[in-house]
Amino acid sequence: MGLIIFLRHGQAQNNTSRVLAGRAPGVQLTQKGVNQANEIGKYLRSLDISHIYASPIERAHMTAQIVGDHVGLPVTIDERLYELEMGKFAGMAYDDLFAKHGNVFLKFYQGDPTIEENGVETFAEVRKRVLSMVDHVRKEHSGKNVLLVTHMDPIKAMISNVMNLNAQSLFELI
């Protein structure tokens, strides 16, 4: 039986500046993020990974490439691993976002109408595409260890499917 391993990208510029980057291009890994990717790449060498898939977003793709260099594999981009679409919230500082709309992260997990009204992809939509990716990996790479490099919310979508967590627990899960 193979493993499907989810990996969040290394620390990126938006993480340190507390800005909701979403799918915006040009958000690079920090030096700490590059170091994190190198460290996990060294660790993952022992897991006999057969394939690496990554989100097309630069911070995830770069993390996957660094890991791929360590395990000797190329990276396949798959849009099912995309960061969620942030709609009107993309590019906003967290403090401004919270001041204007309240805790949008919790609202996202709760399925609050504020999310869709602002063009943000719903948690149900994220979960559906991530589960589609998992089904693909299970069919195409049965019995093999596969690495999926993505973002926090796609990973939380998979965790919620396995553990059936409520909205508050998902919000608190970092």
C-alpha positions as a printed NumPy array, in Angstrom:
array([[  0.   ,   0.   ,   0.   ],
       [  1.423,   3.351,  -1.032],
       [  1.288,   6.669,   0.746],
       [ -0.155,   9.941,  -0.475],
       [  1.91 ,  12.608,   1.249],
       [  0.64 ,  16.176,   1.42 ],
       [  3.241,  18.916,   1.858],
       [  2.561,  22.593,   2.314],
       [  4.931,  24.953,   0.536],
       [  7.762,  26.526,   2.519],
       [  7.424,  29.925,   4.141],
       [  6.607,  32.565,   1.531],
       [  6.767,  36.354,   1.448],
       [  3.026,  36.695,   2.045],
       [  3.271,  34.587,   5.217],
       [  5.693,  37.013,   6.833],
       [  3.905,  40.158,   5.623],
       [  0.459,  38.787,   6.633],
       [ -1.096,  39.433,   3.236],
       [ -3.639,  37.123,   1.63 ],
       [ -1.816,  36.257,  -1.595],
       [ -4.203,  33.683,  -3.018],
       [ -3.238,  32.845,  -6.577],
       [ -1.316,  36.076,  -7.21 ],
       [  1.897,  35.536,  -9.176],
       [  5.288,  36.641,  -7.925],
       [  4.984,  35.506,  -4.301],
       [  8.302,  33.783,  -3.698],
       [  9.654,  31.623,  -0.907],
       [ 11.648,  33.403,   1.776],
       [ 15.159,  32.128,   2.523],
       [ 13.618,  30.281,   5.466],
       [ 11.118,  28.692,   3.035],
       [ 13.965,  27.55 ,   0.753],
       [ 15.749,  26.078,   3.777],
       [ 12.54 ,  24.299,   4.857],
       [ 12.141,  22.794,   1.371],
       [ 15.746,  21.584,   1.396],
       [ 15.351,  20.007,   4.84 ],
       [ 12.144,  18.175,   3.965],
       [ 13.683,  17.11 ,   0.656],
       [ 16.53 ,  15.429,   2.519],
       [ 14.052,  13.734,   4.847],
       [ 11.797,  12.505,   2.037],
       [ 14.646,  10.72 ,   0.228],
       [ 14.081,   7.714,   2.485],
       [ 10.401,   7.339,   1.511],
       [ 10.94 ,   6.076,  -2.045],
       [  8.638,   8.633,  -3.637],
       [  7.63 ,   7.7  ,  -7.171],
       [  5.963,  10.922,  -8.327],
       [  5.64 ,  14.57 ,  -7.293],
       [  2.64 ,  16.733,  -8.143],
       [  2.482,  20.431,  -7.293],
       [  0.219,  23.431,  -7.397],
       [  1.075,  25.806, -10.241],
       [  1.488,  28.66 ,  -7.734],
       [  5.17 ,  29.658,  -7.547],
       [  5.708,  29.096,  -3.822],
       [  4.399,  25.515,  -4.038],
       [  6.038,  24.77 ,  -7.371],
       [  9.405,  26.018,  -6.111],
       [  9.087,  23.912,  -2.945],
       [  8.296,  20.862,  -5.086],
       [ 11.269,  21.498,  -7.381],
       [ 13.65 ,  21.737,  -4.433],
       [ 12.263,  18.508,  -2.969],
       [ 12.396,  16.906,  -6.429],
       [ 16.085,  17.741,  -6.697],
       [ 16.693,  15.864,  -3.444],
       [ 14.667,  12.774,  -4.385],
       [ 15.672,  12.767,  -8.068],
       [ 12.244,  13.381,  -9.587],
       [ 10.668,  15.96 , -11.879],
       [  7.511,  17.798, -10.834],
       [  4.119,  17.516, -12.512],
       [  1.888,  20.572, -12.167],
       [ -1.775,  19.878, -11.419],
       [ -4.393,  22.598, -11.007],
       [ -6.375,  20.518,  -8.523],
       [ -3.653,  21.459,  -6.018],
       [ -4.14 ,  25.209,  -6.567],
       [ -4.451,  27.608,  -3.677],
       [ -8.062,  28.576,  -3.212],
       [ -9.4  ,  31.453,  -5.268],
       [ -9.514,  34.467,  -2.925],
       [-11.757,  36.666,  -5.059],
       [-12.031,  40.238,  -3.752],
       [ -9.933,  39.348,  -0.706],
       [ -6.755,  38.656,  -2.731],
       [ -3.939,  41.025,  -1.844],
       [ -5.549,  42.32 ,   1.351],
       [ -3.628,  42.555,   4.604],
       [ -5.085,  40.239,   7.266],
       [ -5.767,  43.125,   9.667],
       [ -7.706,  45.086,   7.018],
       [ -9.599,  41.989,   5.954],
       [-10.666,  41.175,   9.526],
       [-11.62 ,  44.788,  10.251],
       [-13.875,  44.935,   7.217],
       [-15.329,  41.398,   7.059],
       [-14.711,  39.748,  10.426],
       [-12.957,  36.388,  10.683],
       [-13.189,  35.345,   7.038],
       [-11.071,  32.268,   7.661],
       [-13.619,  30.843,  10.085],
       [-16.442,  31.958,   7.776],
       [-14.736,  30.036,   4.944],
       [-14.873,  26.783,   6.916],
       [-18.438,  27.499,   8.05 ],
       [-19.678,  28.023,   4.486],
       [-20.811,  31.556,   5.334],
       [-22.428,  33.395,   2.351],
       [-19.852,  36.219,   2.731],
       [-17.325,  33.896,   1.121],
       [-19.148,  33.284,  -2.165],
       [-20.471,  36.862,  -2.268],
       [-16.858,  38.075,  -2.473],
       [-15.832,  35.627,  -5.196],
       [-13.936,  33.314,  -2.863],
       [-13.938,  29.614,  -3.697],
       [-15.937,  27.668,  -1.112],
       [-14.456,  25.035,   1.159],
       [-16.759,  22.461,  -0.458],
       [-15.285,  23.319,  -3.877],
       [-11.72 ,  23.038,  -2.58 ],
       [-12.533,  19.702,  -0.98 ],
       [-14.091,  18.357,  -4.19 ],
       [-11.038,  19.152,  -6.327],
       [ -8.574,  17.814,  -3.745],
       [-10.514,  14.551,  -3.464],
       [-10.469,  14.348,  -7.264],
       [ -6.667,  14.612,  -7.121],
       [ -6.455,  11.89 ,  -4.482],
       [ -8.658,   9.61 ,  -6.604],
       [ -6.371,  10.261,  -9.583],
       [ -3.249,   9.384,  -7.578],
       [ -4.839,   6.23 ,  -6.173],
       [ -5.717,   5.032,  -9.701],
       [ -2.556,   6.108, -11.523],
       [  0.02 ,   5.302,  -8.821],
       [ -1.507,   2.415,  -6.903],
       [  0.865,   1.017,  -4.284],
       [  3.4  ,   3.842,  -4.742],
       [  4.385,   6.775,  -2.528],
       [  3.322,  10.064,  -4.107],
       [  4.016,  13.605,  -2.902],
       [  1.446,  16.403,  -3.372],
       [  2.851,  19.903,  -2.766],
       [  0.094,  22.415,  -2.189],
       [ -1.3  ,  25.015,   0.219],
       [ -2.872,  25.051,   3.67 ],
       [ -6.543,  24.947,   2.693],
       [ -6.284,  22.074,   0.2  ],
       [ -4.469,  20.137,   2.928],
       [ -7.16 ,  21.039,   5.463],
       [ -9.767,  19.871,   2.944],
       [ -8.163,  16.434,   2.893],
       [ -7.782,  16.335,   6.669],
       [-11.446,  17.295,   7.081],
       [-12.428,  14.405,   4.861],
       [-10.459,  11.941,   6.963],
       [-11.221,  13.36 ,  10.411],
       [-14.625,  15.023,   9.894],
       [-13.549,  18.185,  11.735],
       [-15.943,  21.042,  12.494],
       [-15.353,  24.595,  11.246],
       [-13.783,  25.824,  14.494],
       [-11.308,  22.919,  14.565],
       [-10.368,  23.521,  10.925],
       [ -9.806,  27.211,  11.643],
       [ -7.545,  26.419,  14.605],
       [ -5.567,  23.789,  12.687],
       [ -2.304,  25.368,  11.506]])
